[in-house]
Short mmCIF file of C-alpha atoms and ligand atoms in Angstrom, two decimals:
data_model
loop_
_atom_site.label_atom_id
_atom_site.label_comp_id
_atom_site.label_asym_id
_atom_site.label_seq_id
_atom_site.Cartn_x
_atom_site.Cartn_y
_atom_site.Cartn_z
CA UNK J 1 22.54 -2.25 -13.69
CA UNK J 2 19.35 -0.13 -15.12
CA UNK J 3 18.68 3.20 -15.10
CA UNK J 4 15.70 3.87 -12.73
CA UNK J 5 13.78 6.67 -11.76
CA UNK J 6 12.01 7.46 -8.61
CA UNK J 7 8.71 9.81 -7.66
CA UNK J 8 7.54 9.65 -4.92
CA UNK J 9 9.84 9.35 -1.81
CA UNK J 10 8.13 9.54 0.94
CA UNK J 11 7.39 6.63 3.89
CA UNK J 12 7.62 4.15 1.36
CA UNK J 13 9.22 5.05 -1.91
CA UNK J 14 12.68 6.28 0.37
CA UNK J 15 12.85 2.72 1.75
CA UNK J 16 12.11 0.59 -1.52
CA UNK J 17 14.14 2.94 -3.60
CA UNK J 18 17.10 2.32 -1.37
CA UNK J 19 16.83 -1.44 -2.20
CA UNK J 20 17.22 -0.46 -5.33
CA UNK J 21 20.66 1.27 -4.81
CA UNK J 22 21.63 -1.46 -2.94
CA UNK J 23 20.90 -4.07 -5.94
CA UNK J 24 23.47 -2.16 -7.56
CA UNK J 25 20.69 0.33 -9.75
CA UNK J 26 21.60 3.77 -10.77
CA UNK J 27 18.49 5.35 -9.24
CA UNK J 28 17.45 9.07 -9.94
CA UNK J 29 14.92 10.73 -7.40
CA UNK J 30 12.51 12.91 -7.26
CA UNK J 31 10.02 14.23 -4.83
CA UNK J 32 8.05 17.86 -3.45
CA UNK J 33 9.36 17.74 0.01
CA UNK J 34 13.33 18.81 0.71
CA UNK J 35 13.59 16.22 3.74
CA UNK J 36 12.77 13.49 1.60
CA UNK J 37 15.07 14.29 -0.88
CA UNK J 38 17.70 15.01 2.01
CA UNK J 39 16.99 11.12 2.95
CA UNK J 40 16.91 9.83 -0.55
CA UNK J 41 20.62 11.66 -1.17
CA UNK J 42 22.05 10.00 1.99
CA UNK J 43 20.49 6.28 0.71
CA UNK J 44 22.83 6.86 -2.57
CA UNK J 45 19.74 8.19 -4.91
CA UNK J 46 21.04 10.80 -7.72
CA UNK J 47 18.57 14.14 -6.66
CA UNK J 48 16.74 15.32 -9.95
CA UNK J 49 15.56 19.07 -9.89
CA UNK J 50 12.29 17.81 -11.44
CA UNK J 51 10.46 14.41 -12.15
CA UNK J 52 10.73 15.53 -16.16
CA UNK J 53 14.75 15.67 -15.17
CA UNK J 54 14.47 12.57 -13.77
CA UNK J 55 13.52 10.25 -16.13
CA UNK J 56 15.27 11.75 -19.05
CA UNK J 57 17.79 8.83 -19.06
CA UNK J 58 15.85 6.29 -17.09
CA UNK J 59 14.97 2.48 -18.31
CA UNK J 60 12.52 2.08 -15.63
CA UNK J 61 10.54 5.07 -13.81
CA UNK J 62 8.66 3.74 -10.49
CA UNK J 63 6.05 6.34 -8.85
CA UNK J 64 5.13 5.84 -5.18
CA UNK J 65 2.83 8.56 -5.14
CA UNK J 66 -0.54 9.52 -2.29
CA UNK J 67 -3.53 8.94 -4.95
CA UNK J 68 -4.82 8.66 -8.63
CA UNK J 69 -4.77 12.56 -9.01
CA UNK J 70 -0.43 12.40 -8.26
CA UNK J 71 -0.01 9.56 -10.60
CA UNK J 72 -2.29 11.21 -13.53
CA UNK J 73 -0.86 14.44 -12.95
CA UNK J 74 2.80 13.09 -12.71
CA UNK J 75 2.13 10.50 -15.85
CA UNK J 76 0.89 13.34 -18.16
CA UNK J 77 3.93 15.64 -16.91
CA UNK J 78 6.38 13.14 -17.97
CA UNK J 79 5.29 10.29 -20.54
CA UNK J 80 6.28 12.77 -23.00
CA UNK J 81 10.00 13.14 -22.09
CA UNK J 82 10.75 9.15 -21.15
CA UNK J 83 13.03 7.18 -23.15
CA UNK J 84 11.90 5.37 -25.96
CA UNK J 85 10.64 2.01 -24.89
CA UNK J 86 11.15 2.77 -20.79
CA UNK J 87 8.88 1.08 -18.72
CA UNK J 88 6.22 2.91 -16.42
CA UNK J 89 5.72 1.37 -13.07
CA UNK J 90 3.29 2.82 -10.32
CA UNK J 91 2.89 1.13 -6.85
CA UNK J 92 0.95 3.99 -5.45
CA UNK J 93 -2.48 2.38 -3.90
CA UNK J 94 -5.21 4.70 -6.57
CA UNK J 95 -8.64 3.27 -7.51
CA UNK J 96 -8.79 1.06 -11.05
CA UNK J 97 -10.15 4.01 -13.63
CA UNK J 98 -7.39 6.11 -12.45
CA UNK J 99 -4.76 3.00 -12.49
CA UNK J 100 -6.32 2.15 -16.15
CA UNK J 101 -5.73 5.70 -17.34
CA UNK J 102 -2.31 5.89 -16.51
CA UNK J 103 -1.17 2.85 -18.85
CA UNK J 104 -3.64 4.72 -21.38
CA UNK J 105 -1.24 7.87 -21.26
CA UNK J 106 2.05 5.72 -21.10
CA UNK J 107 0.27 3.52 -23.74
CA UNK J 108 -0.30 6.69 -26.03
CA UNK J 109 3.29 7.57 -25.84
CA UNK J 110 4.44 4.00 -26.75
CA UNK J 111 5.38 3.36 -23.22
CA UNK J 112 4.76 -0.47 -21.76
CA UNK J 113 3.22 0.11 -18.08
CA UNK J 114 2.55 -2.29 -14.64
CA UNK J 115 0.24 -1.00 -12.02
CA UNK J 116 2.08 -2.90 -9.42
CA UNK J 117 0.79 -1.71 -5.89
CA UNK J 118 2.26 -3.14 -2.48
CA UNK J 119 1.37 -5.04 0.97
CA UNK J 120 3.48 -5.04 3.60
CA UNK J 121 3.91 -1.34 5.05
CA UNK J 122 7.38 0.38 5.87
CA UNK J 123 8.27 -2.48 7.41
CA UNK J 124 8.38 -4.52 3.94
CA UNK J 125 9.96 -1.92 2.17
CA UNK J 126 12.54 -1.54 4.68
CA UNK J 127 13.45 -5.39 4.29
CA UNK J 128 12.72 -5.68 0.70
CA UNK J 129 9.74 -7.96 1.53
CA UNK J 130 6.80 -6.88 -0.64
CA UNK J 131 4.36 -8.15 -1.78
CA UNK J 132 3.78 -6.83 -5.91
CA UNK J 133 0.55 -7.42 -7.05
CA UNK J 134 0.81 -6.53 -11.00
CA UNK J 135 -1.20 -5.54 -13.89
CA UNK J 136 -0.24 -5.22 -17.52
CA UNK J 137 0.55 -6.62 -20.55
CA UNK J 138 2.61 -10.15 -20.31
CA UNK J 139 5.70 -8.20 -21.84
CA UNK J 140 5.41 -5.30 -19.21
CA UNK J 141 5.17 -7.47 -16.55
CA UNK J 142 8.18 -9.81 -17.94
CA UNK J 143 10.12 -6.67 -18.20
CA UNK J 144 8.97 -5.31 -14.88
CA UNK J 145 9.51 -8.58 -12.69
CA UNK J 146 13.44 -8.10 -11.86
CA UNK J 147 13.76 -4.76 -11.63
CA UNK J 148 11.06 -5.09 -8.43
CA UNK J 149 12.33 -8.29 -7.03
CA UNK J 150 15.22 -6.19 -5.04
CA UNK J 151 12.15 -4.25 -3.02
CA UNK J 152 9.89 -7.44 -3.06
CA UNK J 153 9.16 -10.97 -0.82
CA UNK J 154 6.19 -12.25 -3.62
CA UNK J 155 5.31 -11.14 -7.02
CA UNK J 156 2.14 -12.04 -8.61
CA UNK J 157 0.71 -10.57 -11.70
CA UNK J 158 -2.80 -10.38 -11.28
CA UNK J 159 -3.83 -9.52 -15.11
CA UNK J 160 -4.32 -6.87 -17.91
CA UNK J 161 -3.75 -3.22 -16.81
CA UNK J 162 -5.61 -2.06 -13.54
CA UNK J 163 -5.82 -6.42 -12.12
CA UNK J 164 -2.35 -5.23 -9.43
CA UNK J 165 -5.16 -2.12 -7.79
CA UNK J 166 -8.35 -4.52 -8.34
CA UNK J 167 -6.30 -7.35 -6.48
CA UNK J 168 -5.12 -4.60 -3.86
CA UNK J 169 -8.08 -3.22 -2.77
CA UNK J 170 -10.07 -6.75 -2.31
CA UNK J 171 -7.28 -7.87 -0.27
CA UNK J 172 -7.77 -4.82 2.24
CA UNK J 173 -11.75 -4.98 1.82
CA UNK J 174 -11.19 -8.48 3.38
CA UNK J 175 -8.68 -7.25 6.33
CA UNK J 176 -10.75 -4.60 7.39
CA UNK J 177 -13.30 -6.42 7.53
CA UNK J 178 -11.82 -9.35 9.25
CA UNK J 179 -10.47 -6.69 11.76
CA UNK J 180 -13.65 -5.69 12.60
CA UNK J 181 -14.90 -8.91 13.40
CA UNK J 182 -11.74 -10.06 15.12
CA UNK J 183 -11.71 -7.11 17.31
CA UNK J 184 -15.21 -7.72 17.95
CA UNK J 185 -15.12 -11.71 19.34
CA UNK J 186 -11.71 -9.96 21.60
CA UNK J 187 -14.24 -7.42 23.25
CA UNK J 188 -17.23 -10.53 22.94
CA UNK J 189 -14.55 -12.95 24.78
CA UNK J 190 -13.99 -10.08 27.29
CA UNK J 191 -17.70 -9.66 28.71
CA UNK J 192 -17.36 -13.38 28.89
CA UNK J 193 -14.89 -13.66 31.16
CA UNK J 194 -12.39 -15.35 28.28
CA UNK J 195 -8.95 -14.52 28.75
CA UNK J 196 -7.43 -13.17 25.43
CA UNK J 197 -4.70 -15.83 25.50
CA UNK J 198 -7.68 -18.54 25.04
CA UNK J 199 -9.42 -16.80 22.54
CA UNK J 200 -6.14 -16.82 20.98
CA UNK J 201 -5.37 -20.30 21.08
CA UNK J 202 -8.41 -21.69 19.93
CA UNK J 203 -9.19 -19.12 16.99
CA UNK J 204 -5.74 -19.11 15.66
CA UNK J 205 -6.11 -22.88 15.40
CA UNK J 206 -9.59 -23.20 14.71
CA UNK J 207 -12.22 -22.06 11.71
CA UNK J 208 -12.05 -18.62 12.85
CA UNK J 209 -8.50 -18.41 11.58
CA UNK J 210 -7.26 -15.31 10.00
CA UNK J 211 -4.20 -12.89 9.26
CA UNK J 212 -5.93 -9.80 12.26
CA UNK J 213 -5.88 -12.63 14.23
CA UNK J 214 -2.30 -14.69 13.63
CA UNK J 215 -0.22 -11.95 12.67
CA UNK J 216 -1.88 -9.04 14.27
CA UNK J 217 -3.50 -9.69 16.85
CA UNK J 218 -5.30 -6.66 18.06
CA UNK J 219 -5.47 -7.40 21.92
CA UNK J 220 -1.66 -7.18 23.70
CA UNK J 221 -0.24 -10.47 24.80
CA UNK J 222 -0.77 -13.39 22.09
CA UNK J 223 1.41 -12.22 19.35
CA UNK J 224 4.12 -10.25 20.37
CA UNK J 225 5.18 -8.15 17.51
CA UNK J 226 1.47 -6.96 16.82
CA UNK J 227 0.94 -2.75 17.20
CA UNK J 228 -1.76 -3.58 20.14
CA UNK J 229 2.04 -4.40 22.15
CA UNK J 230 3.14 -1.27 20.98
CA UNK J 231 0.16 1.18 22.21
CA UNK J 232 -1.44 0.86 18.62
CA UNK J 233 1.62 2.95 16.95
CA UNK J 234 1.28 2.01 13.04
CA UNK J 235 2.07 -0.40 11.20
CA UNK J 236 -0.78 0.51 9.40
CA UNK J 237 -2.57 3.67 9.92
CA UNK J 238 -6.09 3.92 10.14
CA UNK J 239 -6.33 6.79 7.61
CA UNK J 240 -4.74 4.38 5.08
CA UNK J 241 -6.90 1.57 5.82
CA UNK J 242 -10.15 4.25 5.06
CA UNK J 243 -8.75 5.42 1.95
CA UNK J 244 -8.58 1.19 0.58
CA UNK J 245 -12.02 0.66 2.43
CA UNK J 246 -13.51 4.09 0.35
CA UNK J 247 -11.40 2.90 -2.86
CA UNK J 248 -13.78 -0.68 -2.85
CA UNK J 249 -16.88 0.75 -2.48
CA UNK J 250 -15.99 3.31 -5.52
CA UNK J 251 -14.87 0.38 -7.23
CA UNK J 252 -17.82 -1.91 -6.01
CA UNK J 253 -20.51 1.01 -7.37
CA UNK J 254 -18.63 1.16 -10.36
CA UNK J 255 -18.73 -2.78 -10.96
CA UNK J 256 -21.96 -3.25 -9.57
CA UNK J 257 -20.72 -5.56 -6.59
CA UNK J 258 -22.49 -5.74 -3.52
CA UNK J 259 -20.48 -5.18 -1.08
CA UNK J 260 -22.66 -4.76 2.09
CA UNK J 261 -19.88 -5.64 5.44
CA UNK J 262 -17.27 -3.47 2.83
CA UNK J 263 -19.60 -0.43 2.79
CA UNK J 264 -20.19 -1.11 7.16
CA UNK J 265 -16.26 -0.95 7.51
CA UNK J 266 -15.66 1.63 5.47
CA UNK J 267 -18.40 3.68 7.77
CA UNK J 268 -16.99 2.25 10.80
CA UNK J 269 -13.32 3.43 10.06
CA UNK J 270 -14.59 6.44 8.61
CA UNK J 271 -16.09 7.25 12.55
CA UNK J 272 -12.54 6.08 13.61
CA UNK J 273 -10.73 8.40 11.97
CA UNK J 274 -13.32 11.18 12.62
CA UNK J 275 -13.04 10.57 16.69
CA UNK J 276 -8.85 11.86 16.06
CA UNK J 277 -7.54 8.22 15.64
CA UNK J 278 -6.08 8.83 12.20
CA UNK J 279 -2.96 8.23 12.91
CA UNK J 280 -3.46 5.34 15.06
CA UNK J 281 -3.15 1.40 14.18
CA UNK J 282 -6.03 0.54 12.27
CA UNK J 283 -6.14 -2.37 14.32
CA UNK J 284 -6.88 0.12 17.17
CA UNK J 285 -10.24 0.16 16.28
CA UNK J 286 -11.06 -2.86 18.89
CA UNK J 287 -11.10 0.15 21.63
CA UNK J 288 -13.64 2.00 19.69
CA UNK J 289 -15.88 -1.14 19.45
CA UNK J 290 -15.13 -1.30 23.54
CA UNK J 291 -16.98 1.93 23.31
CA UNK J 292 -13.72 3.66 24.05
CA UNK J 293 -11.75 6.65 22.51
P1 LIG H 1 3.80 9.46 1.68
O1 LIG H 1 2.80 10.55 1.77
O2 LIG H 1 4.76 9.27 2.79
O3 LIG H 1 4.65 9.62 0.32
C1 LIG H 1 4.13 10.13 -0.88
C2 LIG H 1 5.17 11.08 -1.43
O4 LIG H 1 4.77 11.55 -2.72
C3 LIG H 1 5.36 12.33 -0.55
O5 LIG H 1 6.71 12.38 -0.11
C4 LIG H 1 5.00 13.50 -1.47
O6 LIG H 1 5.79 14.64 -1.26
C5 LIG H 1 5.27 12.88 -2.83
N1 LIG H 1 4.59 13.57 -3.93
C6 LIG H 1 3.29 13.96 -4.03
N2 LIG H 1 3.06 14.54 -5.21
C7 LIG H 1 4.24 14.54 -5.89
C8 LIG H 1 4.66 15.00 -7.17
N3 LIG H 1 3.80 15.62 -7.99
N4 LIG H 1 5.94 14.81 -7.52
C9 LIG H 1 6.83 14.20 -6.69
N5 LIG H 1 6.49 13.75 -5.47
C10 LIG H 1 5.21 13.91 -5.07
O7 LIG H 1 2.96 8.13 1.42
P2 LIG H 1 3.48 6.61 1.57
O8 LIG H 1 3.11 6.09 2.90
O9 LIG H 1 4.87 6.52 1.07
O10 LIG H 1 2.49 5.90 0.53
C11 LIG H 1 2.66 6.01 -0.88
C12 LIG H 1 1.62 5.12 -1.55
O11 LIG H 1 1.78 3.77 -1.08
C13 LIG H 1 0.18 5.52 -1.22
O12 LIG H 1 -0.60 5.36 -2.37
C14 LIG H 1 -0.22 4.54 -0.11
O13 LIG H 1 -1.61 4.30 -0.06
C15 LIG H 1 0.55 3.31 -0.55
N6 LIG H 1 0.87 2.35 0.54
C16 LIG H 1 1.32 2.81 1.74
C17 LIG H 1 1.61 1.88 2.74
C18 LIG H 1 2.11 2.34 4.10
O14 LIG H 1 2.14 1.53 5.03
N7 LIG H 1 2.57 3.59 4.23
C19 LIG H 1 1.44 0.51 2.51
C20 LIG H 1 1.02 0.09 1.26
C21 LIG H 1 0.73 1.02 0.27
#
């Protein structure tokens, strides 16, 4: 059993924290909003009065927080009044200067610290199927590796501090992309007069192969469990999938990476989620390509 603490319990830390119960953890919580905490109680999380209270005792302290300005904020409130030698882990998505400051502060206060940000939505957290992608030193990560395996399908550390964000952010870069151009040979195939079902069965199997199209199909009909079945409820929100998209092209300016179909999906959600759609699938952007709301 270790000691863990928890910030951050909203649509994601509530579920993955409860793993951690389950594993048999002693898990102290911690978050701004009463109904989360009402949630986190009820999953068999210990309710600190403040994230300072909450890692007083803890081994491990895991932040699941919105964006880089939480996480600072949070790491600077608290690095001081750890445990000697506890272990800083933040799965929050944030962009790689703000991920690489945050092992700075735990670093300055002799902490060891793993960005370790997650795919695999609510639905992943829920099941404990996760994937980790991890930066940090080799004896963070070592040290950091069972305590996530309860909320986790695949761990892979990526490299030194800021690697689990840089990996992050290029994965998404690639889907929204990809579900761009997925969505676009579905509205192609429809002017065509190709029935979805055939598109499906010879791109799934073909070069044109991809995760938008296999596992999440954006057209209703070819693969069942895909949010296009389920009037594009999320899965994956398309106000998430614009803050990834704007977190590469900070992080391709800052690298110098040209990133020219990144920068076009990052406008093209950005007009998604201006039109009200927000809260929609991103994979519901194949009715704005249709020239639909
Ligand atoms: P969320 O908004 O539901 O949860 C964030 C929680 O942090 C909220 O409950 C908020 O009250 C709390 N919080 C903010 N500031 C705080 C502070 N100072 N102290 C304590 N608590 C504080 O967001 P989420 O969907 O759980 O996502 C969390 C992170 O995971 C984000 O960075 C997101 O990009 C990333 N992520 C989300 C998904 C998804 O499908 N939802 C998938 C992968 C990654």
């Amino acid at each position: 059993m270790t000691s863990i603490a928890f910030i951050g319990l909203g649509n994601m830390g509530n579920p993955m924290a409860a793993n951690l119960v389950k594993a048999g953890h002693a898990v102290a919580g911690f978050d701004l909003v009463a109904a989360n905490l009402d949630v986190a109680r009820g999953n068999g999380l210990t309710i600190a009065k403040d994230a300072a209270a909450a890692v007083k005792e803890a081994d491990v302290v895991i932040t699941m927080l919105p964006a880089g300005k939480h996480v600072l904020s949070v790491y600077a409130d608290i690095a001081g009044k750890a445990k000697k030698g506890a272990l800083f882990i933040d799965s929050s998505t944030i962009d790689v200067e703000s991920a690489r400051k945050a092992h700075a502060i735990a670093a300055g206060h002799g902490l060891l610290s793993v960005d370790a940000p997650v795919s695999g939505g609510t639905g992943g957290a829920t099941a404990g199927t996760l994937t980790f992608m991890a930066g940090g030193a080799k004896e963070a990560f070592a040290k950091a590796e069972p305590v996530l395996k309860p909320m986790a399908g695949r761990i892979v550390h990526c490299g030194d501090a800021g690697a689990g964000q840089a990996a992050k952010i290029c994965n998404n870069m690639i889907l929204g992309i990809s579900m761009i151009g997925v969505g676009e040979a579905f509205v192609l195939a429809e002017k065509l007069g190709l029935s979805h079902q055939a598109l499906f069965d010879v791109a799934s199997t073909s070069s044109g192969q991809c995760w938008s199209i296999t596992s999440y199909c954006p057209v209703p009909g070819p693969v069942p469990t895909s949010p296009a079945n389920k009037g594009y409820k999320p899965g994956f929100a398309a106000a998430l999938m614009l803050k990834d998209l704007k977190l590469s092209q900070e992080a391709a300016q800052a690298a110098g990476a040209v990133t020219p179909l990144g920068a076009e999906a990052t406008q093209l959600y950005a007009l998604f989620n201006a039109m009200g759609n927000a809260d929609v699938d991103f994979s519901g952007i194949i009715n704005f390509l249709r020239g639909a709301r």
